[in-house]
Coordinates of C-alpha atoms and ligand atoms in Angstrom, one line a residue:
M1 CA 0.0 0.0 0.0
K2 CA 1.2 3.5 -0.8
T3 CA 1.0 6.4 1.7
K4 CA 2.2 10.0 1.9
A5 CA 4.9 10.9 4.3
A6 CA 7.2 13.9 5.2
I7 CA 10.7 12.4 5.0
I8 CA 14.0 13.9 6.1
Y9 CA 17.0 12.6 4.1
K10 CA 19.7 14.8 5.7
A11 CA 19.9 16.7 9.0
G12 CA 19.1 20.4 8.5
D13 CA 16.7 23.3 9.0
P14 CA 12.9 22.9 8.7
D15 CA 13.1 22.9 4.9
A16 CA 14.8 19.5 5.2
F17 CA 11.4 17.8 4.8
R18 CA 10.4 16.1 1.5
Y19 CA 6.7 15.1 1.0
K20 CA 6.6 11.8 -0.8
N21 CA 4.7 8.5 -1.4
I22 CA 6.2 5.6 0.4
E23 CA 5.3 1.9 0.3
L24 CA 3.9 0.3 3.5
R25 CA 4.1 -3.5 4.0
P26 CA 1.1 -5.2 5.7
P27 CA 1.2 -5.1 9.6
G28 CA 3.4 -7.7 11.3
K29 CA 1.8 -10.1 13.9
D30 CA 2.0 -7.6 16.8
E31 CA 1.4 -4.4 14.7
L32 CA -1.5 -2.2 13.7
L33 CA -1.9 -0.3 10.4
I34 CA -3.4 3.1 11.4
K35 CA -4.7 6.1 9.4
H36 CA -3.8 9.3 11.2
T37 CA -6.5 11.9 11.9
A38 CA -4.0 14.2 13.6
I39 CA -0.2 14.1 14.3
G40 CA 1.6 15.8 17.1
V41 CA 4.7 18.0 16.6
N42 CA 7.3 18.1 19.4
Y43 CA 10.8 19.5 20.1
L44 CA 12.1 15.9 20.0
D45 CA 11.2 15.9 16.3
T46 CA 13.3 19.0 15.8
Y47 CA 16.2 17.4 17.7
Y48 CA 16.2 14.5 15.2
R49 CA 15.7 16.8 12.2
S50 CA 18.6 19.2 13.2
G51 CA 21.0 16.3 14.1
L52 CA 21.1 17.2 17.8
Y53 CA 20.0 13.6 18.5
P54 CA 21.6 11.1 16.2
V55 CA 19.2 9.1 14.0
D56 CA 19.6 7.0 10.8
F57 CA 18.5 8.9 7.6
P58 CA 16.2 8.9 5.8
V59 CA 13.8 9.2 8.7
I60 CA 10.2 10.0 9.2
V61 CA 10.1 11.8 12.5
G62 CA 7.0 12.1 14.8
D63 CA 6.4 10.2 18.1
E64 CA 2.7 11.2 18.7
G65 CA -0.5 10.8 16.8
V66 CA -4.2 10.0 16.8
G67 CA -5.9 7.8 14.2
I68 CA -8.2 4.9 13.3
V69 CA -7.1 1.2 13.1
E70 CA -7.3 -0.1 9.5
Q71 CA -5.7 -3.5 9.9
T72 CA -4.5 -5.6 12.8
G73 CA -1.7 -8.2 13.0
K74 CA -2.7 -11.8 13.8
N75 CA -1.5 -11.7 17.4
V76 CA -3.3 -8.4 18.3
T77 CA -6.3 -8.9 20.6
E78 CA -6.5 -5.5 22.4
F79 CA -7.6 -3.5 19.3
N80 CA -10.0 -3.9 16.4
V81 CA -10.4 -2.4 12.9
G82 CA -12.2 0.9 13.4
D83 CA -10.9 1.7 16.9
R84 CA -9.8 5.3 17.6
I85 CA -6.4 5.2 19.2
A86 CA -3.5 7.5 20.1
Y87 CA 0.1 7.1 20.9
P88 CA 2.6 9.4 22.7
A89 CA 6.0 7.9 22.5
S90 CA 6.7 5.8 19.4
K91 CA 10.3 6.9 18.5
C92 CA 9.7 8.2 14.9
G93 CA 7.3 7.2 12.1
G94 CA 4.5 9.7 12.8
Y95 CA 4.7 12.3 10.0
A96 CA 2.7 10.1 7.6
E97 CA -0.8 9.7 6.4
R98 CA -0.7 6.0 7.5
R99 CA 1.8 4.1 9.6
L100 CA 2.5 0.8 11.1
I101 CA 2.9 0.7 14.9
T102 CA 3.4 -2.0 17.5
A103 CA 0.0 -2.4 19.3
S104 CA 1.7 -2.2 22.7
E105 CA 2.6 1.5 22.0
V106 CA -1.0 2.5 21.5
V107 CA -3.8 3.6 23.9
P108 CA -7.5 3.9 23.4
A109 CA -8.5 7.6 22.6
P110 CA -11.5 8.8 24.7
S111 CA -14.4 9.8 22.5
S112 CA -14.9 13.0 24.6
I113 CA -11.6 14.5 23.6
P114 CA -11.1 15.9 20.1
D115 CA -8.3 14.7 17.8
E116 CA -6.4 18.0 17.8
I117 CA -6.3 18.3 21.6
I118 CA -4.9 14.8 21.9
A119 CA -2.4 15.3 19.1
A120 CA -1.3 18.7 20.6
S121 CA -0.9 17.4 24.1
L122 CA -0.8 13.7 24.8
L123 CA 3.0 13.4 24.8
R124 CA 3.4 16.7 26.8
G125 CA 0.6 15.7 29.2
M126 CA 2.0 12.3 29.8
T127 CA 5.4 13.9 30.4
V128 CA 3.9 16.1 33.0
E129 CA 2.2 13.0 34.5
Y130 CA 5.5 11.3 35.3
L131 CA 7.2 14.6 36.2
V132 CA 4.7 15.4 38.9
Q133 CA 3.4 12.0 40.1
R134 CA 6.2 9.5 39.6
L135 CA 9.7 11.1 39.1
Y136 CA 8.8 13.3 42.1
Q137 CA 5.4 13.3 43.9
I138 CA 4.3 16.9 44.2
K139 CA 2.5 17.5 47.4
E140 CA 0.7 20.3 49.3
G141 CA 3.2 22.9 50.4
D142 CA 5.9 22.3 47.8
T143 CA 7.2 25.2 45.9
I144 CA 8.5 24.6 42.3
L145 CA 10.0 26.5 39.5
V146 CA 8.8 25.8 35.9
H147 CA 10.8 27.3 33.0
A148 CA 8.9 28.2 29.8
A149 CA 5.8 28.3 32.0
A150 CA 3.6 29.4 29.0
G151 CA 4.9 26.7 26.7
G152 CA 3.2 23.4 25.8
V153 CA 4.6 21.4 28.6
G154 CA 4.8 24.4 30.9
L155 CA 1.1 25.2 30.9
I156 CA 0.1 21.6 31.6
L157 CA 2.8 21.4 34.3
C158 CA 1.6 24.6 36.0
Q159 CA -2.0 23.4 36.1
W160 CA -1.2 19.9 37.3
A161 CA 1.2 21.1 40.0
K162 CA -1.3 23.7 41.3
Y163 CA -4.0 21.0 41.4
L164 CA -1.6 18.9 43.6
G165 CA -1.2 21.8 46.0
A166 CA 2.2 23.3 45.0
T167 CA 3.1 27.0 44.8
V168 CA 4.2 27.5 41.2
I169 CA 6.8 30.0 40.1
G170 CA 7.3 30.2 36.3
T171 CA 9.7 31.9 33.9
V172 CA 8.3 33.5 30.7
S173 CA 9.8 35.9 28.1
S174 CA 6.9 38.4 27.8
E175 CA 4.0 40.1 29.5
A176 CA 1.5 38.2 27.3
K177 CA 3.0 34.8 28.3
A178 CA 3.0 35.9 32.0
D179 CA -0.7 36.5 31.7
I180 CA -1.4 33.1 30.1
A181 CA 0.8 31.3 32.6
E182 CA -1.0 33.0 35.5
K183 CA -4.4 31.9 34.1
H184 CA -3.1 28.3 34.0
G185 CA -2.0 27.9 37.6
C186 CA 1.3 29.8 37.8
D187 CA 1.2 31.8 41.1
H188 CA 4.2 34.0 40.2
P189 CA 5.3 34.4 36.6
I190 CA 8.8 36.0 36.3
I191 CA 9.4 37.8 33.0
Y192 CA 13.1 36.8 32.8
T193 CA 13.8 39.2 30.0
E194 CA 13.1 42.1 32.4
M195 CA 14.7 40.8 35.6
D196 CA 17.1 38.2 37.0
F197 CA 14.9 35.2 37.7
V198 CA 17.2 33.9 40.5
E199 CA 17.0 37.1 42.4
E200 CA 13.3 37.4 41.9
L201 CA 12.7 33.8 43.0
K202 CA 14.8 34.5 46.2
T203 CA 12.7 37.5 47.0
F204 CA 9.4 35.7 46.3
T205 CA 10.4 32.7 48.5
N206 CA 11.9 34.9 51.3
G207 CA 15.3 33.2 50.5
Q208 CA 13.8 29.7 51.1
L209 CA 14.2 28.7 47.4
V210 CA 12.3 25.9 45.7
D211 CA 12.0 22.1 46.2
V212 CA 12.1 21.2 42.5
V213 CA 13.1 23.0 39.3
Y214 CA 11.6 21.7 36.0
D215 CA 13.9 22.9 33.3
G216 CA 13.0 22.1 29.6
V217 CA 15.0 25.1 28.3
G218 CA 18.4 23.6 28.9
K219 CA 21.6 25.5 27.9
K220 CA 20.4 29.0 28.8
T221 CA 18.9 28.2 32.2
F222 CA 20.7 25.1 33.5
M223 CA 23.4 26.6 35.8
K224 CA 21.1 29.3 37.1
S225 CA 18.4 26.8 37.8
L226 CA 20.7 25.1 40.4
D227 CA 20.9 28.4 42.3
C228 CA 17.1 28.3 42.7
L229 CA 17.1 25.0 44.7
R230 CA 17.0 24.6 48.4
P231 CA 19.6 22.2 49.9
R232 CA 18.8 18.7 48.8
G233 CA 16.4 20.0 46.2
L234 CA 15.8 18.3 42.8
M235 CA 16.9 19.6 39.4
V236 CA 14.9 18.0 36.6
S237 CA 16.6 18.8 33.3
F238 CA 14.1 17.4 30.8
G239 CA 14.7 19.3 27.6
N240 CA 16.9 21.4 25.4
A241 CA 14.7 24.1 23.8
S242 CA 17.7 26.5 23.9
G243 CA 20.3 23.8 23.2
K244 CA 21.7 21.1 25.5
P245 CA 23.3 22.1 28.8
E246 CA 27.1 22.4 28.9
P247 CA 29.0 19.7 30.6
F248 CA 29.6 20.7 34.2
D249 CA 31.5 19.8 37.3
V250 CA 29.6 17.3 39.5
L251 CA 31.0 18.9 42.6
E252 CA 28.7 21.9 41.9
L253 CA 25.9 19.7 43.2
A254 CA 27.7 19.4 46.5
K255 CA 28.6 23.1 46.7
K256 CA 25.1 24.2 46.0
G257 CA 23.6 22.0 48.8
S258 CA 23.8 18.2 48.1
L259 CA 21.4 18.7 45.1
F260 CA 19.8 15.9 43.1
L261 CA 19.9 16.0 39.3
T262 CA 18.0 13.9 36.8
R263 CA 17.7 13.9 33.0
P264 CA 14.5 11.9 32.4
T265 CA 12.6 10.9 29.2
L266 CA 9.0 9.9 28.7
F267 CA 10.2 6.8 26.8
E268 CA 11.7 5.4 30.0
Y269 CA 8.6 6.4 32.1
A270 CA 6.1 4.9 29.6
H271 CA 8.2 1.9 28.6
K272 CA 6.1 -0.7 30.5
R273 CA 2.6 -1.2 29.0
S274 CA 1.0 -0.8 32.5
E275 CA 2.8 2.6 32.9
L276 CA 1.8 3.8 29.4
L277 CA -1.8 2.9 30.0
A278 CA -1.9 4.4 33.5
G279 CA -0.1 7.6 32.5
A280 CA -2.5 8.2 29.6
K281 CA -5.6 7.4 31.8
S282 CA -4.4 9.9 34.4
Y283 CA -3.9 12.6 31.9
F284 CA -7.1 12.0 30.0
E285 CA -9.1 12.1 33.3
L286 CA -7.8 15.5 34.2
L287 CA -8.6 16.8 30.7
E288 CA -12.1 15.4 31.0
K289 CA -12.6 17.0 34.4
N290 CA -11.4 20.3 33.0
V291 CA -8.6 20.4 35.7
I292 CA -6.2 20.8 32.7
Q293 CA -7.1 22.9 29.8
V294 CA -5.1 22.7 26.6
R295 CA -5.0 25.3 23.8
P296 CA -3.8 23.7 20.6
G297 CA -1.8 26.0 18.4
K298 CA -2.0 26.2 14.6
V299 CA -3.0 23.3 12.4
F300 CA -0.8 22.6 9.4
K301 CA -1.2 20.1 6.5
L302 CA 1.2 17.2 6.7
S303 CA 2.9 18.5 3.5
E304 CA 3.7 21.7 5.5
A305 CA 5.8 19.9 8.2
N306 CA 8.5 22.5 7.6
K307 CA 6.1 25.3 8.6
A308 CA 4.9 23.4 11.7
H309 CA 8.6 23.2 12.8
Q310 CA 9.2 26.9 12.2
Y311 CA 6.0 27.6 14.2
L312 CA 7.1 25.3 17.1
E313 CA 10.6 26.9 17.2
N314 CA 9.2 30.4 17.1
R315 CA 9.3 31.8 20.6
D316 CA 6.1 33.9 20.2
K317 CA 3.7 31.0 19.6
I318 CA 1.2 29.9 22.2
G319 CA 0.0 26.3 21.9
A320 CA 1.5 23.4 20.1
P321 CA 1.2 22.9 16.3
V322 CA -0.7 19.9 14.9
L323 CA -0.4 18.2 11.5
I324 CA -3.4 16.9 9.6
P325 CA -2.9 14.5 6.6
D326 CA -3.6 16.4 3.3
Ligands
NDP401 P1 7.5 25.0 24.4 O1 6.1 25.2 23.9 O2 7.7 25.0 25.9 O3 8.5 25.9 23.7 C1 9.8 26.1 24.2 C2 9.8 27.4 25.1 O4 11.1 27.4 25.6 C3 9.7 28.6 24.2 O5 8.3 29.0 24.0 C4 10.4 29.6 25.1 O6 9.6 30.2 26.1 C5 11.5 28.8 25.8 N1 12.8 29.1 25.3 C6 13.8 29.7 25.9 N2 14.9 29.8 25.2 C7 14.6 29.3 24.0 C8 15.3 29.2 22.7 N3 16.5 29.6 22.6 N4 14.6 28.6 21.7 C9 13.4 28.2 21.8 N5 12.7 28.3 22.9 C10 13.2 28.8 24.0 O7 7.9 23.5 23.9 P2 7.3 22.1 24.4 O8 6.3 22.3 25.4 O9 7.0 21.3 23.2 O10 8.6 21.4 25.0 C11 9.2 22.0 26.2 C12 10.5 21.2 26.5 O11 10.1 19.9 27.0 C13 11.4 20.9 25.3 O12 12.7 21.1 25.7 C14 11.2 19.4 25.0 O13 12.3 18.8 24.4 C15 10.9 18.9 26.4 N6 10.2 17.6 26.5 C16 10.8 16.7 27.2 C17 10.2 15.4 27.4 C18 10.9 14.4 28.3 O14 10.2 13.4 28.6 N7 12.1 14.6 28.6 C19 9.0 15.1 26.7 C20 8.3 16.3 26.1 C21 9.0 17.5 25.9 P3 9.8 31.7 26.6 O15 9.6 32.5 25.4 O16 8.8 31.9 27.7 O17 11.3 31.7 27.0

């Protein structure tokens, strides 16, 4: 069977995508053939595209999508033809009209939640699920710092952490983003382009600093994030929006107060089928209860994957882009 896909032959800028027909084999015994109704676009895809994360070319990036099952492999019992499904962490293959996917990577998509909301947020929402419930269990009385608090992950993180009882401090680059973060659970947005976020955080916490820093910005914020943590606080470096953090001296963790540092990925936290299903369930429940509200960004045709990447990497955007097959 032929299907359309956005393929990258060589690492490069967003114009590296080529939109082409590819041949798909029938599903293997544990696989599904799915037809996408919406496809998520994430920073991870840009890391593969740009060469920051090594990958074999040619590659079809895309780890997240929503679609309908068209064929099932002979061992698949959990899903049937016609089922509406979603996946958050498939390690590439997503930027295509149809794809094959191992059934164990897929979760049922609740009928109450539209395709575009799921595609814009399942990977980010499940990331937040493990960040606030499993990597660290946020509890009443915690104070946390969230970088890029008005970003895709940031807005979900602020809402979920607030729901669990934390005081949430966030960094944002503009007044407009501060306003949005505040409306989504951020108690104290700091416009870091106008003031030093470490000094402002010290003032706001009366010098007590924070229990956890969630840093998806990376290179630009990493070292200063360590200065925001109380002794024995936890530094969660979970992304590289500004580039990957520079290598650093581990003794800094001792000097700054016996700090903990982790560099987690959703793949690890959703690796077991039971964890994938439970994480998705937790996130979908909070969406359905309206505890978490998601604003999808702009919708692009699959043939415009280049524009979707430009949009994602543009600092002014609010809401994550989504691709829809042409
Ligand atoms: P965002 O919507 O948060 O966009 C990134 C934000 O980072 C920007 O809006 C901007 O906010 C801030 N930023 C600061 N410096 C830069 C820079 N130089 N270039 C671009 N942005 C910058 O993206 P996502 O929600 O999609 O992802 C956030 C992070 O989470 C990414 O690093 C991603 O890789 C990571 N991630 C990690 C996962 C994991 O399991 N480890 C899973 C999912 C995502 P501002 O203008 O306010 O500074």
